[in-house]
Each structure stands twice: as C-alpha cells, then as structure tokens.
CSV table of C-alpha atoms and ligand atoms in Angstrom, one decimal:
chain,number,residue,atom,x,y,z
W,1,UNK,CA,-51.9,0.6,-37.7
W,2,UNK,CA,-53.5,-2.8,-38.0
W,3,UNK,CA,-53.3,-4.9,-35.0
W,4,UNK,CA,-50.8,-7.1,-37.0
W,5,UNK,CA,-48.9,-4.5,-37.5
W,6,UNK,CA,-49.1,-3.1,-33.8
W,7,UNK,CA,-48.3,-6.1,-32.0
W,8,UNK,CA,-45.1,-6.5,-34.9
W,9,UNK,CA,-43.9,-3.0,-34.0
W,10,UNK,CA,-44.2,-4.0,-30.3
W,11,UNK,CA,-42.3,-6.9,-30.8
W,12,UNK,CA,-39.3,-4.5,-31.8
W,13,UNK,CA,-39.7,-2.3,-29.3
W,14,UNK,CA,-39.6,-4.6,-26.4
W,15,UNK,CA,-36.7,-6.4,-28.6
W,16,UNK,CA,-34.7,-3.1,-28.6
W,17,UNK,CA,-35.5,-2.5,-24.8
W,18,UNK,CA,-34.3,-6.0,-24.1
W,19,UNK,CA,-30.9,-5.6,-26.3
W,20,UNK,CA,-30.1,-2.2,-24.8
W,21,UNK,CA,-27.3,-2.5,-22.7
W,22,UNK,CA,-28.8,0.0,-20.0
W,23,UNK,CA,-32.3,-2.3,-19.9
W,24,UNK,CA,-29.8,-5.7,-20.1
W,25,UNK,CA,-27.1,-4.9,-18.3
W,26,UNK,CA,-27.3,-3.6,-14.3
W,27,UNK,CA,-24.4,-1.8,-13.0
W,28,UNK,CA,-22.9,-3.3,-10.2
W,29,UNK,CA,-20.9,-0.5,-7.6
W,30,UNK,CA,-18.0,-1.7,-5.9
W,31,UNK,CA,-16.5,-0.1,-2.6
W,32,UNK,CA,-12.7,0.3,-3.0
W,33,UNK,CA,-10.6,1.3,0.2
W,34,UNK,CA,-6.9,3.7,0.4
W,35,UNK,CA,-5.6,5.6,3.2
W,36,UNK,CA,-4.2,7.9,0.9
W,37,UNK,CA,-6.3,9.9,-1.7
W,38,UNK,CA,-5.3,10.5,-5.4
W,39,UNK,CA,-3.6,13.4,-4.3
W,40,UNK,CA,-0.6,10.6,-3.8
W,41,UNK,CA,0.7,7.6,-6.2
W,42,UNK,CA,-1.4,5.3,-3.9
W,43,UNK,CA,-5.0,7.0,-4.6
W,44,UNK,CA,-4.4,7.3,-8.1
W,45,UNK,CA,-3.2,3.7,-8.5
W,46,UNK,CA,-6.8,2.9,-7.2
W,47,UNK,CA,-8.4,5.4,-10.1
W,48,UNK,CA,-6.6,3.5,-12.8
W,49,UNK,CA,-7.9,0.7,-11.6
W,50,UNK,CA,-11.5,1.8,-11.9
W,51,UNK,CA,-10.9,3.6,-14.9
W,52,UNK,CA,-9.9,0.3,-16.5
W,53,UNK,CA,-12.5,-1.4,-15.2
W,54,UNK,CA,-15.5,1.0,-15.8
W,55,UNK,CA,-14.0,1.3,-19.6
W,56,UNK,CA,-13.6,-2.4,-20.4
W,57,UNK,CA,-16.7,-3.9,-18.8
W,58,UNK,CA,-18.4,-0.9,-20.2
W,59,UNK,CA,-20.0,0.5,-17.4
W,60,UNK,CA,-21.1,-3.4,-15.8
W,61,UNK,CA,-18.8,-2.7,-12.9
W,62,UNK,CA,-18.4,1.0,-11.0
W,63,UNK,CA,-15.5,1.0,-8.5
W,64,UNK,CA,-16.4,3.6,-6.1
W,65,UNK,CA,-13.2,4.3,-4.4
W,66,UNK,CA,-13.2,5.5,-0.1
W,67,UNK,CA,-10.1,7.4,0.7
W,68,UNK,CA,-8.2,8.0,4.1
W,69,UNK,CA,-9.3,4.7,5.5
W,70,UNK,CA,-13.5,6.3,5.9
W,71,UNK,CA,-14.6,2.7,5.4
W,72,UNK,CA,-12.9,1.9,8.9
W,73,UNK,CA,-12.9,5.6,10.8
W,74,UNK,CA,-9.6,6.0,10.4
W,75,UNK,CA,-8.1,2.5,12.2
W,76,UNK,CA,-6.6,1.8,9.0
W,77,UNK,CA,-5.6,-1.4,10.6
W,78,UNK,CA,-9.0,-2.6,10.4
W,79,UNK,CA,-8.8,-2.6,6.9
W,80,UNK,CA,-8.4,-5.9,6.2
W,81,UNK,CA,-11.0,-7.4,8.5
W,82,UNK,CA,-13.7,-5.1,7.4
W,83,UNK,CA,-12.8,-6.8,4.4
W,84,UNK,CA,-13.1,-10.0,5.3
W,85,UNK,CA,-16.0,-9.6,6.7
W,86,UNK,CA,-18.0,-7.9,3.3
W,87,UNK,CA,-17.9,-4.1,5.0
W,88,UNK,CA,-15.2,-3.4,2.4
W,89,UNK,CA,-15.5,-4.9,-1.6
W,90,UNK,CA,-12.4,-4.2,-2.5
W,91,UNK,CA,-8.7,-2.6,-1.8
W,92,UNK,CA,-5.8,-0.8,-3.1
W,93,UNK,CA,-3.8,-1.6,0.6
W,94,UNK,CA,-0.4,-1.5,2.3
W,95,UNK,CA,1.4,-4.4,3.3
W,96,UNK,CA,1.7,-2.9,6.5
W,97,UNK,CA,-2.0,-2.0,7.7
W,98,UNK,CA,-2.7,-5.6,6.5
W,99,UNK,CA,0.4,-7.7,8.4
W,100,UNK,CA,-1.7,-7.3,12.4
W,101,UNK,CA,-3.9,-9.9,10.7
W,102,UNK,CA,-1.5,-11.7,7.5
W,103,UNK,CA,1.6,-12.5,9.4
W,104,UNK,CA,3.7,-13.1,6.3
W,105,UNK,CA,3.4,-9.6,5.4
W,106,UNK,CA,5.8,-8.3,8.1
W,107,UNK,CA,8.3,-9.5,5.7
W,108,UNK,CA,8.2,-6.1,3.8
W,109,UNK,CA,9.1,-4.4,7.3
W,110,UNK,CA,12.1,-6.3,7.9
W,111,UNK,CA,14.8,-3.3,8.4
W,112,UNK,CA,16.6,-3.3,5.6
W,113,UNK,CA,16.0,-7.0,3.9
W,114,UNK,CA,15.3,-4.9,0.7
W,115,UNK,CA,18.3,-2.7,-0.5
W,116,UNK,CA,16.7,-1.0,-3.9
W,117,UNK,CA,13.5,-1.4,-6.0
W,118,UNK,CA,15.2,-4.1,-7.8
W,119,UNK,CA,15.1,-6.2,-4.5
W,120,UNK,CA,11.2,-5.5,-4.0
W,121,UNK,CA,10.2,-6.6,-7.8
W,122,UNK,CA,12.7,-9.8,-6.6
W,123,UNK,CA,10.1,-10.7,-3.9
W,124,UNK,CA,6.9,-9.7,-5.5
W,125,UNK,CA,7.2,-10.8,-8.8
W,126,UNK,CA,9.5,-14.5,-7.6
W,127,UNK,CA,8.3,-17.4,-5.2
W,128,UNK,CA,7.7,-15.5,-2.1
W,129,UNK,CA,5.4,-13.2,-3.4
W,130,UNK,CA,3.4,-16.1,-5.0
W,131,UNK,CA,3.4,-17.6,-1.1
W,132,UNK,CA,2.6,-14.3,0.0
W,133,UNK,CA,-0.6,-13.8,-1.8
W,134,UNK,CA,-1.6,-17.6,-0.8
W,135,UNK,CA,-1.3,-16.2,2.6
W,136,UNK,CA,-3.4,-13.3,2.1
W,137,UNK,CA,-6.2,-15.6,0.4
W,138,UNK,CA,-6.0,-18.2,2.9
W,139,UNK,CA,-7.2,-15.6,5.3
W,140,UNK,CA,-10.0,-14.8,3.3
W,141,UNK,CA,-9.2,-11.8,0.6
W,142,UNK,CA,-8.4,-12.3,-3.2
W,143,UNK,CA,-5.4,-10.7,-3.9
W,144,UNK,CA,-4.7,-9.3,-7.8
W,145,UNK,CA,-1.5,-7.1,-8.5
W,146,UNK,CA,1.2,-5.3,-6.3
W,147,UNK,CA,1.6,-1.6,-6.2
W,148,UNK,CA,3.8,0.4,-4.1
W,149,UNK,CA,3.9,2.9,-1.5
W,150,UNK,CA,7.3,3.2,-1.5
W,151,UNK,CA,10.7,3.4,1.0
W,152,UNK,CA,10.4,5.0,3.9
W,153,UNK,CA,12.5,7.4,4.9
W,154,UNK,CA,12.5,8.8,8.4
W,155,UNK,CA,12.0,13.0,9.5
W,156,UNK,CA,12.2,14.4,12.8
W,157,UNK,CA,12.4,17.9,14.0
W,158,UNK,CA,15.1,17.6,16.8
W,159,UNK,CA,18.3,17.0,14.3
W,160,UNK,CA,19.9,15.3,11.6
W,161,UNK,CA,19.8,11.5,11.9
W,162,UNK,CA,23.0,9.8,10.7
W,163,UNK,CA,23.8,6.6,13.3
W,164,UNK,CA,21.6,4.5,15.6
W,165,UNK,CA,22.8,6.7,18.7
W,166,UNK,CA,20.8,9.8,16.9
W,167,UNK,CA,17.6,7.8,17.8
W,168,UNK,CA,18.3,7.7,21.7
W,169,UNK,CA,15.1,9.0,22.9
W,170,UNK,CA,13.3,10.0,20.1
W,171,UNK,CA,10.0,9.9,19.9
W,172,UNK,CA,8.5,8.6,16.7
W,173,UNK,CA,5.1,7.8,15.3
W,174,UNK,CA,5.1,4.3,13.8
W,175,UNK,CA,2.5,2.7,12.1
W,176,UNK,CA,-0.1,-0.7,13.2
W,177,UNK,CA,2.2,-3.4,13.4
W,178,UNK,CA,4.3,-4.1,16.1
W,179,UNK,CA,7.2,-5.4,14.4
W,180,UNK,CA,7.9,-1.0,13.9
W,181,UNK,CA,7.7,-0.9,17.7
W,182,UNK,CA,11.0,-3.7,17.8
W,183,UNK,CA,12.7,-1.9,15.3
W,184,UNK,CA,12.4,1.8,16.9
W,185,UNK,CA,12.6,0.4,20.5
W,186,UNK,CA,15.9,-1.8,19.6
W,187,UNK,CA,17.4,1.5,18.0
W,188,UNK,CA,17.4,3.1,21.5
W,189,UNK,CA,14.2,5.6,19.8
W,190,UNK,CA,10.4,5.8,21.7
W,191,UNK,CA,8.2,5.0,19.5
W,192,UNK,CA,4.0,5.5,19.5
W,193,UNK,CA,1.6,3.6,17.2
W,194,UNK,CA,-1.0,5.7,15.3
W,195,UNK,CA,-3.2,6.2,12.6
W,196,UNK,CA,-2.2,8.4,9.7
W,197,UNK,CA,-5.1,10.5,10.8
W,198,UNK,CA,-3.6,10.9,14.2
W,199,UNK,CA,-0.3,11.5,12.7
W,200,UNK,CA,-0.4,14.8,11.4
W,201,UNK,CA,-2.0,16.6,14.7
W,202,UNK,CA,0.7,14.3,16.9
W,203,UNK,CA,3.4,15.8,14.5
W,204,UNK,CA,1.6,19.4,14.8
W,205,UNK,CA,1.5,19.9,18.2
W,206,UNK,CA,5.3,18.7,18.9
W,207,UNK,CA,3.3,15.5,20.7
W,208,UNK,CA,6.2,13.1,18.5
W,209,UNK,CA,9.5,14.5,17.1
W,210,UNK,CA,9.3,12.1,13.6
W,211,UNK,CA,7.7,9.7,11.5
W,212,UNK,CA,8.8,7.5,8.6
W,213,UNK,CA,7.2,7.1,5.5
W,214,UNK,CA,7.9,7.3,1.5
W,215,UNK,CA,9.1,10.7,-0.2
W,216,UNK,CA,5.9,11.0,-2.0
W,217,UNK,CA,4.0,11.3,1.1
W,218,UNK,CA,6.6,13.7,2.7
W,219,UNK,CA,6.2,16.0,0.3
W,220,UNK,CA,2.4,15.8,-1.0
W,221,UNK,CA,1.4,15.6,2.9
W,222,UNK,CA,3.6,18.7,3.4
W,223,UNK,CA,5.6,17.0,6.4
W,224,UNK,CA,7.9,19.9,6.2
W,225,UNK,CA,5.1,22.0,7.3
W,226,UNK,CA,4.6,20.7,10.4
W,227,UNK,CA,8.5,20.9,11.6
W,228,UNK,CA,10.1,17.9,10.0
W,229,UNK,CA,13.2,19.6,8.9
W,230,UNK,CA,15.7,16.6,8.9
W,231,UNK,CA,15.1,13.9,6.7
W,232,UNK,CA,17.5,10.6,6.5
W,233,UNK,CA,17.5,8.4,3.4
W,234,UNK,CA,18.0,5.4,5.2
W,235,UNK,CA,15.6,2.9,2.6
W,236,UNK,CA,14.8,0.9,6.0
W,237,UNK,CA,11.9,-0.5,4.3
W,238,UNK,CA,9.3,-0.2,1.8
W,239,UNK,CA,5.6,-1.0,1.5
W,240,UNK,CA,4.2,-2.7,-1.3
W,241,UNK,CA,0.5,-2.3,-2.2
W,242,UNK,CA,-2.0,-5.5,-2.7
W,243,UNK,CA,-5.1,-5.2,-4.9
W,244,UNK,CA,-7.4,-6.8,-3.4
W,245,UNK,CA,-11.3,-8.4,-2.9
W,246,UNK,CA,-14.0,-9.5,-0.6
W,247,UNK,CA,-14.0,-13.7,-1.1
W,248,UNK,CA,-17.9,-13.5,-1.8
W,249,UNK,CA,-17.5,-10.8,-4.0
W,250,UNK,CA,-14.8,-12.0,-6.0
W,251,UNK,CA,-16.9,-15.2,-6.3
W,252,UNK,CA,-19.7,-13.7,-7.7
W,253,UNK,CA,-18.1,-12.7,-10.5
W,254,UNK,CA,-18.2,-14.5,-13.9
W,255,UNK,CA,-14.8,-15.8,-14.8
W,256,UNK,CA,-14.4,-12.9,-17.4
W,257,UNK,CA,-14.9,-10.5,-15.2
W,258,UNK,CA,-12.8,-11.8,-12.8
W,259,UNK,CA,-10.0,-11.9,-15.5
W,260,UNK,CA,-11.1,-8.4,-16.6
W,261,UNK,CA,-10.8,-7.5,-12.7
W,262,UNK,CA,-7.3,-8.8,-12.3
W,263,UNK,CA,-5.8,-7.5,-15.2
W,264,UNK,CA,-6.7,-4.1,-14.8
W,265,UNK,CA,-5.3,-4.3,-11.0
W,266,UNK,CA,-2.2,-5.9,-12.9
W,267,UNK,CA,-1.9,-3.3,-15.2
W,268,UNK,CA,-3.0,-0.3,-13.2
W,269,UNK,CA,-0.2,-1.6,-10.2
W,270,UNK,CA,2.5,-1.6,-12.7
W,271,UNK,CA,1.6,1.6,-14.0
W,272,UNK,CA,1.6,3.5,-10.2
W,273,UNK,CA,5.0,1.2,-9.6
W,274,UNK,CA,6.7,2.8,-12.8
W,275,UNK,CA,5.6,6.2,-12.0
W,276,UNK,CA,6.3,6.5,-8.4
W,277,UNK,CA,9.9,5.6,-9.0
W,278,UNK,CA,10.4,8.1,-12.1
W,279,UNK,CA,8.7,10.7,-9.7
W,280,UNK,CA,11.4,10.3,-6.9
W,281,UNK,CA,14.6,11.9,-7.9
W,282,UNK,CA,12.1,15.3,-8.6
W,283,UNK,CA,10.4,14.3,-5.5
W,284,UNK,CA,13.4,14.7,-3.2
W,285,UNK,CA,14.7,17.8,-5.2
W,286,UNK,CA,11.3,19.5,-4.0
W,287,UNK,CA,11.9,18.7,-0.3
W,288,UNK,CA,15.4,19.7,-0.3
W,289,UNK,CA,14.5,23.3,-2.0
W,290,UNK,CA,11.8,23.7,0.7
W,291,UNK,CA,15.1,23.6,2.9
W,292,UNK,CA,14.4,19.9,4.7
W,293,UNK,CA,17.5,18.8,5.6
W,294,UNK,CA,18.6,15.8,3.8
W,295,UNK,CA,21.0,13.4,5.5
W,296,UNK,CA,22.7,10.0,3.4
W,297,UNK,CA,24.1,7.3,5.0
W,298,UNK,CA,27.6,6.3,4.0
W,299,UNK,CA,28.1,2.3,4.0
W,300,UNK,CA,29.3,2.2,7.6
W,301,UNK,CA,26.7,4.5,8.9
W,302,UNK,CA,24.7,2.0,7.2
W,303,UNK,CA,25.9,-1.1,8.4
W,304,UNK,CA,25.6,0.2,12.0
W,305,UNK,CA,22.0,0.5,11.7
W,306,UNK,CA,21.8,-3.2,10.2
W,307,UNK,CA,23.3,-4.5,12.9
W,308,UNK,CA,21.8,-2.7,15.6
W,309,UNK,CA,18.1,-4.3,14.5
W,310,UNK,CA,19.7,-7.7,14.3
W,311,UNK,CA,17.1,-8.5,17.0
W,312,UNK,CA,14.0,-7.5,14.5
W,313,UNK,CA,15.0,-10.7,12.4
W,314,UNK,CA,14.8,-12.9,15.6
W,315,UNK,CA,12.1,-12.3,16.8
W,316,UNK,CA,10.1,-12.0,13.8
W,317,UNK,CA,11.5,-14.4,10.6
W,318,UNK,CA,9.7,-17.2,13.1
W,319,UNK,CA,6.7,-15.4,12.7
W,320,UNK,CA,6.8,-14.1,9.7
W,321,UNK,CA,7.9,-18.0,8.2
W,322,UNK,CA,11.3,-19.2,7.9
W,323,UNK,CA,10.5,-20.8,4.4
W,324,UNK,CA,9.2,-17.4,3.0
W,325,UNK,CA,12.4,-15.5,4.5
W,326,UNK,CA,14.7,-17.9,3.1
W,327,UNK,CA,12.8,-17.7,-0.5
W,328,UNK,CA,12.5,-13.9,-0.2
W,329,UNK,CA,16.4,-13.5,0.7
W,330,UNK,CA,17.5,-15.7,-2.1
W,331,UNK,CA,15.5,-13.8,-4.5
W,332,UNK,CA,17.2,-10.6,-2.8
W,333,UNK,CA,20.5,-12.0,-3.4
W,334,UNK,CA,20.2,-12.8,-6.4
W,335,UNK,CA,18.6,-10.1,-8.1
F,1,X2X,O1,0.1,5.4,7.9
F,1,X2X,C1,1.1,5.5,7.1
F,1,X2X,O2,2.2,5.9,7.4
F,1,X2X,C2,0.8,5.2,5.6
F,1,X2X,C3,-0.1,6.2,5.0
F,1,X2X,O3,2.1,5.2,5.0
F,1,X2X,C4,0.2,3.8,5.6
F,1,X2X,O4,-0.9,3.6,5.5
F,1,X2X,C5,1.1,2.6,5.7
C-alpha cells in the first residue's frame, strides 16, 4: 500500500469508527425506583417503560430499574426526597409514599371520593390531575404519565368486616401518610404506620390483625398466607402511580429525548392501567378459591362508612387545597 493509499484507507476507518453508533453514541444508565417488583402490575409498568425506552433511543438511554424501595432501605417514604435530591433518577411511584412531601396527593386517599375506575381516569386525565402534577414539579420532580396501583381493599384475620363498628379495636398496618392514621383512628380501628417491608413480618407474627391494599398485591404477595382470611371490598381508595424524574436529569436531556422519555411513560402507564383492571375479576376469583373470605358492602353498609370518615375531609381538603378538591369532585360527579 502506498502511503496515499494508507492514509485514504485510514481516513475510512476512523470515519467508520466515528459513524458507529457504539464509538458515537455513549449509553447513559438511569436509576428507576418501585416498591413492588415485576412480580406485580406496578414493577412491570416500570419494565415497559424501559423496554420502550431502550428500543426507541436504541440503546442511548438504559433504565436500570431498583425494586422494593432498595434505593431508600426500605422507608419507601423517602422516595421522593432521595429524588429530589439526585440519589434517585427516576420513578414508577405511588401517590401515597409521595403525599408526606406533595400535599395535593392526599387527594387520592380521601375515603371514598373515588367510587370506580371511571372516577380515577376523571381526576387524572381532567384539570386536577393537570394541577396535581404542577404540584409534584413545583417541588422539584418531573412528572410524565399515571399508572395505577389500584383500590385498596382491607384483610384482617380476626373476622369479616361489614360496618364501621367491625373496626373497633383493630389493629391495622397503614401506610406513610398520616391522613390513613385519621381515617383508621376515626373508624374506631388502631392503626400502625409501616413500611411494606415491615408489613409482612408485622402481619406474620399476629403483631397487626390487617392491612389494606389492592387485590393484585393480596394475592401476588400471598396475604392469605400470613392469616388474612377476611377480605372486604370496600374501594376506600385507590393509588395512582406517577412516572417520574430527577429536575437535573430531566434537564439534561435533549428535547427528543425528553419527548421520547414521556411518551414511553405515557404509553407504558396506560398499558399497566388497562391490564390491571382486566386482571381483577380473575384476580379476586383466585383469592376467594384459596378460601379468603370475601365480604361486599351493600349501599347502606356503605354509606355508614362514608359518613363515619366525614372528619377525614375536614381536616384534610384544607390541606390537600380546596380548589383541587372542588375540581377533582366535579370531575367525579360528572364522569
Ligand atoms: O406499602 C404499600 O402498602 C404499597 C406497596 O401498596 C405502597 O407502596 C403504597
């Protein structure tokens, strides 16, 4: 080879080097956080969303997802600061492990404000949810998409739970915020905050009689197992999930992939939404043959438990806003 030809034929080497995407592009790995795994709706909600992410940045962006709340040791309540403050990229979270530091999201915990699914896709997708993800960025976390964890439903291993009086001493495992400590305390119950780690060896050991949370979890958690043999379908509540990211990060992003980011979360949230309610009717079947007792609330049995947590709304629509409870209601109402 002449040394024409040499340096020519270098030329195209270092010309392919440079136009390979492995020698162009880096990788960048994000750290997403769940409390649950993708052995339930909400882990695998956080899968999609790296799958679509990996597949249409083609392998620019790698979302490396943390399950069972490692990121934060557990104190799934922590989530959201670590976030703020970078320790966390990114998050497939409840609205609940989020609301001790966004306020606004206590809204979703409002005993009974949300009748069916139809009233939850009224708030998220309407006005309130719009003012409910300015609150969540005002306090220093993009939020993309809404998932869902689901409605909780409330076990306990003393006896079937049909009216408010049922509750009278019960001792119950609630989750971070203290809005659940109002609602269980005004219902005549005893109720203990704790992690989800904590839960299962408090609900093992007899240390609580009952817990709330959705059917999915119930059943993939094997809540049965650890003497939960009464179940009531009360649909108290039900926890939305936020996608989620870092300020800083979400800033470093070109605008495309910042589109490419929230569309994914967009599409990926939608997805988990559809397929945890087509999963539900099954769901329940499975829990029933494992011979859980399954209670239903006729419309009075019902009505007495709106009334008896009355007191939840006064004490927290101040909090929570009276603007966004007035918006989220209407959207409620008409649905
Ligand atoms: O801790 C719970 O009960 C769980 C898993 O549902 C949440 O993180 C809100």
């Amino acid at each position: 080879m002449n040394s024409k030809n040499l340096l020519t034929a270098l030329a195209a080497s270092s010309f392919l080097l440079m136009s390979s995407p492995t020698f162009s592009q880096e990788t960048r790995e994000f750290s997403v956080s769940t409390v649950l795994s993708d052995a339930f709706p909400w882990g695998q909600a956080a899968v999609k969303w790296a799958e679509l992410v990996e597949e249409r940045s083609e392998g620019r962006m790698k979302l490396t997802i943390y399950p069972n709340a490692q990121l934060v040791s557990g104190d799934q309540t922590r989530e959201f600061s670590a976030m703020r403050s970078g320790i966390i990229d990114m998050a497939v979270a409840s609205t609940i492990n989020w609301s001790p530091q966004v306020p606004e999201l206590n809204l979703f915990s409002l005993p009974f404000l949300m009748p069916d699914a139809a009233a939850i896709d009224a708030i998220t997708q309407g006005e309130a949810g719009q003012a409910i993800f300015e609150a969540i960025e005002k306090r220093g976390v993009i939020p993309l998409a809404w998932g869902e964890n689901g409605f909780r439903e409330l076990s306990n291993s003393r006896g079937p739970i049909s009216q408010p009086d049922d509750l009278k001493g019960l001792k119950v495992r609630v989750v971070g915020s203290p809005l659940f400590l109002d609602t269980f305390n005004t219902l005549g119950a005893n109720p203990t905050q704790m992690s989800w780690a904590d839960a299962q060896p408090a609900l093992t050991t007899g240390a609580v009689d009952g817990q709330e949370n959705p059917l999915s979890v119930f059943d993939v958690a094997r809540i049965d197992q650890v003497g939960q043999k009464h179940l009531t379908l009360w649909r108290y509540m039900a926890d939305p999930l936020v996608f989620g990211v870092n300020q800083r990060v979400w800033n470093s992003l070109s605008t495309e992939d910042q589109t490419l980011l929230k569309e994914a979360a967009i599409e990926a949230g939608a997805w988990e939404i559809a397929k945890s309610r087509a999963e539900l009717v099954e769901t329940l079947e499975r829990i029933k043959e494992r011979g859980v007792e399954v209670s239903e609330l006729t419309p009075e049995q019902h009505s007495a438990f709106v009334e008896a947590t009355q007191s939840v709304y006064e004490k927290w629509v101040p909090r929570i806003g009276e603007d966004l409870f007035t918006k989220a209601k209407a959207a409620v109402d008409a649905r």
